Amino acid sequence: MELWKLLLAWMGFALMLRTGEAQLNPNFYQVSCPNVESIVRRAVLKKLNQTIVTVPATLRLFFHDCFIEGCDASVIIASPRGDAEKDAPDNLSLAGDGFDTVIKAKQAVEAQCPGVVSCADILAIAARDVVVLSGGPTFAVELGRRDGVTSRADQVTGNLPGPEFSVDLLSSMFRKNNLTTRDMIALSGAHTVGFSHCSRFADRLYSFNSTSAVDPSLNPAYANALMRACPRNVDPTIAVNMDLNTPITFDNVYYKNLLNGEGLFTSDQVLFTDQRSRPVVTKFAADQNSFFKAFARSMIRLGRLGVKTGSQGEIRRDCTAFN
């Protein structure tokens, strides 16, 4: 009987090793690069002082990376053939400042700890840091990821949530990535510091359906403000803040906006209009501390997706290119 217990314990341990989760540890670089987090924090702060776009750009980059083939920095790879993850239509709107944040942080880390810290871990640390530096919660980042050795645009289609998604579609996509509906609602709160190009929500303003040009779930005053910012045939480079009230502060105002019909995307507003997700939205709107705790937990869970460890990946010298 004791032998069976040992065998079962070993099988469980082997499974964790295979998923990589067992090898992630906040103290992974304690010996090999003990100052890695402070090095990354300084690089992130320097970039943030140059442009506030650093915050949403880095957060979105982390999310888009983790949802495609796991958190392995494959989204940062630049392909001369234009066929890497970043070249997929759904990733063309990723702001360059997010990439630049990770590249600059990697250069700073390499200067002190060459060949030791992965770009995937640097992206994970930077994503946490932009949250903290904009007023959000802090949390321990699990480390020990290796960088992916593939990056393909054709793996992106259908694997990222769209601005028109319903709660069912959102929950299904997150569930596929071992994340719950509550994780989805909490991580959507990152839109409190986000921005979007007008084309991503223009249908809600001008061509919602056959009976109403404007999405009736939009607060009329909010819809008018969006129309002024995004008139028909607007310059495609024009973007608006997803939270018009405190756009550069990481807070719970995103959820308060949803209560007022001020969700920019359909996939934002449905979190309140759908009776199943409404209680969590209402809770986060009323209690910022509750949102912060949930967001921190969900970011840690997000950071465990598809982790490569050991021989499954590499430590890139340059985040934009395979070794």
mmCIF file of C-alpha atoms in Angstrom, residues 35-264:
data_model
loop_
_atom_site.group_PDB
_atom_site.id
_atom_site.type_symbol
_atom_site.label_atom_id
_atom_site.label_comp_id
_atom_site.label_asym_id
_atom_site.label_seq_id
_atom_site.Cartn_x
_atom_site.Cartn_y
_atom_site.Cartn_z
ATOM 1 C CA ASN A 35 18.832 41.831 -8.168
ATOM 2 C CA VAL A 36 16.802 40.970 -11.258
ATOM 3 C CA GLU A 37 13.549 42.469 -9.969
ATOM 4 C CA SER A 38 15.095 45.775 -8.973
ATOM 5 C CA ILE A 39 16.918 45.958 -12.324
ATOM 6 C CA VAL A 40 13.657 45.407 -14.213
ATOM 7 C CA ARG A 41 11.793 47.863 -11.965
ATOM 8 C CA ARG A 42 14.322 50.630 -12.744
ATOM 9 C CA ALA A 43 14.053 49.960 -16.481
ATOM 10 C CA VAL A 44 10.244 49.968 -16.338
ATOM 11 C CA LEU A 45 10.194 53.195 -14.330
ATOM 12 C CA LYS A 46 12.553 54.868 -16.803
ATOM 13 C CA LYS A 47 10.295 53.856 -19.690
ATOM 14 C CA LEU A 48 7.183 54.924 -17.776
ATOM 15 C CA ASN A 49 8.688 58.370 -17.242
ATOM 16 C CA GLN A 50 8.999 58.631 -21.020
ATOM 17 C CA THR A 51 5.401 57.584 -21.807
ATOM 18 C CA ILE A 52 2.357 56.508 -19.802
ATOM 19 C CA VAL A 53 1.492 54.128 -22.652
ATOM 20 C CA THR A 54 4.069 51.824 -21.045
ATOM 21 C CA VAL A 55 1.430 50.667 -18.554
ATOM 22 C CA PRO A 56 -1.351 49.344 -20.806
ATOM 23 C CA ALA A 57 1.096 48.309 -23.523
ATOM 24 C CA THR A 58 3.118 46.051 -21.215
ATOM 25 C CA LEU A 59 0.068 44.548 -19.525
ATOM 26 C CA ARG A 60 -1.584 43.747 -22.857
ATOM 27 C CA LEU A 61 1.636 42.273 -24.204
ATOM 28 C CA PHE A 62 1.792 39.857 -21.248
ATOM 29 C CA PHE A 63 -1.810 38.776 -21.751
ATOM 30 C CA HIS A 64 -1.418 38.253 -25.505
ATOM 31 C CA ASP A 65 1.798 36.322 -24.929
ATOM 32 C CA CYS A 66 0.366 33.966 -22.314
ATOM 33 C CA PHE A 67 -2.809 33.118 -24.242
ATOM 34 C CA ILE A 68 -0.831 31.900 -27.274
ATOM 35 C CA GLU A 69 1.419 28.930 -26.547
ATOM 36 C CA GLY A 70 1.854 30.043 -22.930
ATOM 37 C CA CYS A 71 3.939 32.713 -21.176
ATOM 38 C CA ASP A 72 7.116 32.275 -23.206
ATOM 39 C CA ALA A 73 7.828 35.695 -24.788
ATOM 40 C CA SER A 74 7.030 34.258 -28.228
ATOM 41 C CA VAL A 75 4.973 37.374 -28.984
ATOM 42 C CA ILE A 76 8.169 39.472 -28.948
ATOM 43 C CA ILE A 77 9.900 37.524 -31.721
ATOM 44 C CA ALA A 78 10.411 39.562 -34.902
ATOM 45 C CA SER A 79 10.325 37.521 -38.102
ATOM 46 C CA PRO A 80 11.819 38.812 -41.368
ATOM 47 C CA ARG A 81 9.051 36.862 -43.130
ATOM 48 C CA GLY A 82 6.273 38.588 -41.181
ATOM 49 C CA ASP A 83 4.857 35.307 -39.889
ATOM 50 C CA ALA A 84 5.530 35.499 -36.138
ATOM 51 C CA GLU A 85 2.855 35.927 -33.441
ATOM 52 C CA LYS A 86 3.239 39.706 -33.396
ATOM 53 C CA ASP A 87 2.373 39.773 -37.136
ATOM 54 C CA ALA A 88 -1.069 38.200 -36.639
ATOM 55 C CA PRO A 89 -3.966 40.621 -37.293
ATOM 56 C CA ASP A 90 -5.079 40.450 -33.641
ATOM 57 C CA ASN A 91 -1.598 41.528 -32.502
ATOM 58 C CA LEU A 92 -0.926 44.372 -34.937
ATOM 59 C CA SER A 93 -2.469 46.826 -32.471
ATOM 60 C CA LEU A 94 -0.011 45.894 -29.690
ATOM 61 C CA ALA A 95 1.752 49.153 -28.837
ATOM 62 C CA GLY A 96 5.471 49.292 -29.528
ATOM 63 C CA ASP A 97 6.120 50.710 -26.064
ATOM 64 C CA GLY A 98 5.291 47.347 -24.513
ATOM 65 C CA PHE A 99 7.907 45.582 -26.627
ATOM 66 C CA ASP A 100 10.412 48.348 -25.946
ATOM 67 C CA THR A 101 9.871 48.057 -22.191
ATOM 68 C CA VAL A 102 10.841 44.379 -22.198
ATOM 69 C CA ILE A 103 13.733 44.843 -24.629
ATOM 70 C CA LYS A 104 15.226 47.665 -22.549
ATOM 71 C CA ALA A 105 14.758 45.721 -19.307
ATOM 72 C CA LYS A 106 16.415 42.671 -20.869
ATOM 73 C CA GLN A 107 19.418 44.764 -21.919
ATOM 74 C CA ALA A 108 19.751 46.077 -18.364
ATOM 75 C CA VAL A 109 19.527 42.564 -16.920
ATOM 76 C CA GLU A 110 22.017 41.155 -19.439
ATOM 77 C CA ALA A 111 24.543 43.813 -18.412
ATOM 78 C CA GLN A 112 24.612 42.337 -14.898
ATOM 79 C CA CYS A 113 23.487 38.725 -15.359
ATOM 80 C CA PRO A 114 24.310 37.638 -18.916
ATOM 81 C CA GLY A 115 22.515 34.570 -20.238
ATOM 82 C CA VAL A 116 20.593 33.907 -17.022
ATOM 83 C CA VAL A 117 17.117 35.522 -17.049
ATOM 84 C CA SER A 118 14.525 34.726 -19.696
ATOM 85 C CA CYS A 119 12.585 37.351 -21.622
ATOM 86 C CA ALA A 120 9.424 35.541 -20.480
ATOM 87 C CA ASP A 121 10.285 36.195 -16.833
ATOM 88 C CA ILE A 122 11.251 39.796 -17.558
ATOM 89 C CA LEU A 123 7.865 40.357 -19.237
ATOM 90 C CA ALA A 124 6.088 38.821 -16.224
ATOM 91 C CA ILE A 125 7.991 41.068 -13.788
ATOM 92 C CA ALA A 126 7.422 44.150 -15.954
ATOM 93 C CA ALA A 127 3.679 43.430 -16.155
ATOM 94 C CA ARG A 128 3.492 43.348 -12.370
ATOM 95 C CA ASP A 129 5.598 46.493 -12.085
ATOM 96 C CA VAL A 130 3.445 48.628 -14.387
ATOM 97 C CA VAL A 131 0.427 47.691 -12.281
ATOM 98 C CA VAL A 132 2.175 48.718 -9.056
ATOM 99 C CA LEU A 133 3.652 51.905 -10.509
ATOM 100 C CA SER A 134 0.208 53.057 -11.673
ATOM 101 C CA GLY A 135 -1.406 52.525 -8.278
ATOM 102 C CA GLY A 136 -2.423 48.875 -8.399
ATOM 103 C CA PRO A 137 -1.658 45.887 -6.163
ATOM 104 C CA THR A 138 1.712 44.251 -5.752
ATOM 105 C CA PHE A 139 2.265 40.494 -5.733
ATOM 106 C CA ALA A 140 5.111 38.002 -5.895
ATOM 107 C CA VAL A 141 5.928 36.992 -9.477
ATOM 108 C CA GLU A 142 6.682 33.301 -9.911
ATOM 109 C CA LEU A 143 9.863 32.874 -11.952
ATOM 110 C CA GLY A 144 11.730 30.163 -13.812
ATOM 111 C CA ARG A 145 10.132 30.302 -17.277
ATOM 112 C CA ARG A 146 12.228 29.692 -20.344
ATOM 113 C CA ASP A 147 11.677 31.429 -23.666
ATOM 114 C CA GLY A 148 9.735 29.659 -26.380
ATOM 115 C CA VAL A 149 11.444 28.430 -29.541
ATOM 116 C CA THR A 150 8.495 28.885 -31.897
ATOM 117 C CA SER A 151 6.377 31.907 -32.798
ATOM 118 C CA ARG A 152 3.722 31.563 -35.486
ATOM 119 C CA ALA A 153 1.054 34.011 -36.570
ATOM 120 C CA ASP A 154 -1.316 31.200 -37.539
ATOM 121 C CA GLN A 155 -1.554 30.097 -33.902
ATOM 122 C CA VAL A 156 -3.134 33.392 -32.841
ATOM 123 C CA THR A 157 -6.418 33.423 -34.778
ATOM 124 C CA GLY A 158 -9.349 32.404 -32.617
ATOM 125 C CA ASN A 159 -7.317 32.253 -29.419
ATOM 126 C CA LEU A 160 -7.701 35.821 -28.137
ATOM 127 C CA PRO A 161 -10.957 37.370 -26.875
ATOM 128 C CA GLY A 162 -12.651 39.827 -29.198
ATOM 129 C CA PRO A 163 -14.313 43.153 -28.310
ATOM 130 C CA GLU A 164 -17.700 41.737 -29.328
ATOM 131 C CA PHE A 165 -17.524 38.618 -27.125
ATOM 132 C CA SER A 166 -20.361 37.548 -24.836
ATOM 133 C CA VAL A 167 -19.819 36.275 -21.300
ATOM 134 C CA ASP A 168 -20.230 32.720 -22.609
ATOM 135 C CA LEU A 169 -17.525 33.187 -25.232
ATOM 136 C CA LEU A 170 -15.206 34.931 -22.770
ATOM 137 C CA SER A 171 -15.693 32.263 -20.100
ATOM 138 C CA SER A 172 -15.143 29.472 -22.609
ATOM 139 C CA MET A 173 -11.869 30.961 -23.855
ATOM 140 C CA PHE A 174 -10.568 31.571 -20.349
ATOM 141 C CA ARG A 175 -11.658 28.096 -19.221
ATOM 142 C CA LYS A 176 -9.620 26.640 -22.093
ATOM 143 C CA ASN A 177 -6.632 28.323 -20.440
ATOM 144 C CA ASN A 178 -7.393 26.967 -16.942
ATOM 145 C CA LEU A 179 -8.824 30.311 -15.837
ATOM 146 C CA THR A 180 -12.236 30.802 -14.244
ATOM 147 C CA THR A 181 -14.987 33.275 -15.049
ATOM 148 C CA ARG A 182 -13.952 35.201 -11.928
ATOM 149 C CA ASP A 183 -10.370 35.329 -13.285
ATOM 150 C CA MET A 184 -11.786 36.680 -16.543
ATOM 151 C CA ILE A 185 -13.754 39.417 -14.777
ATOM 152 C CA ALA A 186 -10.751 40.355 -12.615
ATOM 153 C CA LEU A 187 -8.281 40.435 -15.508
ATOM 154 C CA SER A 188 -10.723 42.533 -17.556
ATOM 155 C CA GLY A 189 -10.097 45.176 -14.903
ATOM 156 C CA ALA A 190 -6.772 45.859 -16.617
ATOM 157 C CA HIS A 191 -8.881 47.924 -19.018
ATOM 158 C CA THR A 192 -8.900 50.574 -16.302
ATOM 159 C CA VAL A 193 -5.583 51.727 -17.824
ATOM 160 C CA GLY A 194 -6.229 50.588 -21.389
ATOM 161 C CA PHE A 195 -6.926 52.366 -24.649
ATOM 162 C CA SER A 196 -8.411 51.303 -27.951
ATOM 163 C CA HIS A 197 -8.507 52.385 -31.562
ATOM 164 C CA CYS A 198 -11.916 53.603 -32.684
ATOM 165 C CA SER A 199 -12.368 50.777 -35.183
ATOM 166 C CA ARG A 200 -12.605 48.245 -32.342
ATOM 167 C CA PHE A 201 -15.921 49.626 -31.104
ATOM 168 C CA ALA A 202 -17.270 51.847 -33.930
ATOM 169 C CA ASP A 203 -20.087 49.385 -34.645
ATOM 170 C CA ARG A 204 -21.543 50.172 -31.198
ATOM 171 C CA LEU A 205 -21.848 53.818 -32.236
ATOM 172 C CA TYR A 206 -22.932 53.712 -35.871
ATOM 173 C CA SER A 207 -24.181 50.271 -36.930
ATOM 174 C CA PHE A 208 -25.199 48.236 -33.904
ATOM 175 C CA ASN A 209 -28.186 46.444 -35.443
ATOM 176 C CA SER A 210 -31.158 46.931 -37.786
ATOM 177 C CA THR A 211 -33.288 48.690 -35.177
ATOM 178 C CA SER A 212 -30.701 50.823 -33.387
ATOM 179 C CA ALA A 213 -27.567 52.408 -34.792
ATOM 180 C CA VAL A 214 -26.259 52.965 -31.248
ATOM 181 C CA ASP A 215 -25.897 50.109 -28.775
ATOM 182 C CA PRO A 216 -28.741 50.744 -26.274
ATOM 183 C CA SER A 217 -26.591 49.442 -23.412
ATOM 184 C CA LEU A 218 -24.326 52.501 -23.855
ATOM 185 C CA ASN A 219 -24.921 55.462 -21.566
ATOM 186 C CA PRO A 220 -26.186 58.158 -24.036
ATOM 187 C CA ALA A 221 -23.801 60.830 -22.736
ATOM 188 C CA TYR A 222 -20.910 58.366 -22.979
ATOM 189 C CA ALA A 223 -21.941 57.398 -26.518
ATOM 190 C CA ASN A 224 -21.962 61.065 -27.530
ATOM 191 C CA ALA A 225 -18.500 61.585 -26.043
ATOM 192 C CA LEU A 226 -17.216 58.589 -27.996
ATOM 193 C CA MET A 227 -18.787 59.911 -31.210
ATOM 194 C CA ARG A 228 -16.990 63.212 -30.753
ATOM 195 C CA ALA A 229 -13.688 61.383 -30.251
ATOM 196 C CA CYS A 230 -14.381 58.868 -33.015
ATOM 197 C CA PRO A 231 -16.462 60.413 -35.819
ATOM 198 C CA ARG A 232 -17.254 58.325 -38.895
ATOM 199 C CA ASN A 233 -14.203 57.642 -41.070
ATOM 200 C CA VAL A 234 -11.870 58.812 -38.315
ATOM 201 C CA ASP A 235 -8.095 58.453 -38.724
ATOM 202 C CA PRO A 236 -7.426 54.746 -37.932
ATOM 203 C CA THR A 237 -4.547 55.704 -35.652
ATOM 204 C CA ILE A 238 -6.837 57.622 -33.256
ATOM 205 C CA ALA A 239 -7.347 55.883 -29.909
ATOM 206 C CA VAL A 240 -9.391 56.640 -26.809
ATOM 207 C CA ASN A 241 -8.961 55.706 -23.167
ATOM 208 C CA MET A 242 -11.058 52.788 -21.964
ATOM 209 C CA ASP A 243 -11.616 54.616 -18.668
ATOM 210 C CA LEU A 244 -12.324 58.279 -19.356
ATOM 211 C CA ASN A 245 -12.338 59.169 -15.649
ATOM 212 C CA THR A 246 -8.970 57.946 -14.276
ATOM 213 C CA PRO A 247 -7.197 56.669 -17.413
ATOM 214 C CA ILE A 248 -3.663 56.508 -15.998
ATOM 215 C CA THR A 249 -4.504 55.126 -12.558
ATOM 216 C CA PHE A 250 -4.910 51.428 -11.845
ATOM 217 C CA ASP A 251 -8.096 51.374 -9.770
ATOM 218 C CA ASN A 252 -11.607 49.916 -9.708
ATOM 219 C CA VAL A 253 -13.231 52.750 -11.687
ATOM 220 C CA TYR A 254 -13.498 50.398 -14.693
ATOM 221 C CA TYR A 255 -16.200 48.475 -12.803
ATOM 222 C CA LYS A 256 -17.935 51.645 -11.642
ATOM 223 C CA ASN A 257 -18.063 52.674 -15.290
ATOM 224 C CA LEU A 258 -19.770 49.397 -16.222
ATOM 225 C CA LEU A 259 -22.515 50.134 -13.679
ATOM 226 C CA ASN A 260 -23.067 53.432 -15.529
ATOM 227 C CA GLY A 261 -23.177 51.930 -19.021
ATOM 228 C CA GLU A 262 -19.678 53.174 -19.819
ATOM 229 C CA GLY A 263 -17.947 49.975 -20.936
ATOM 230 C CA LEU A 264 -16.054 50.675 -24.152
#
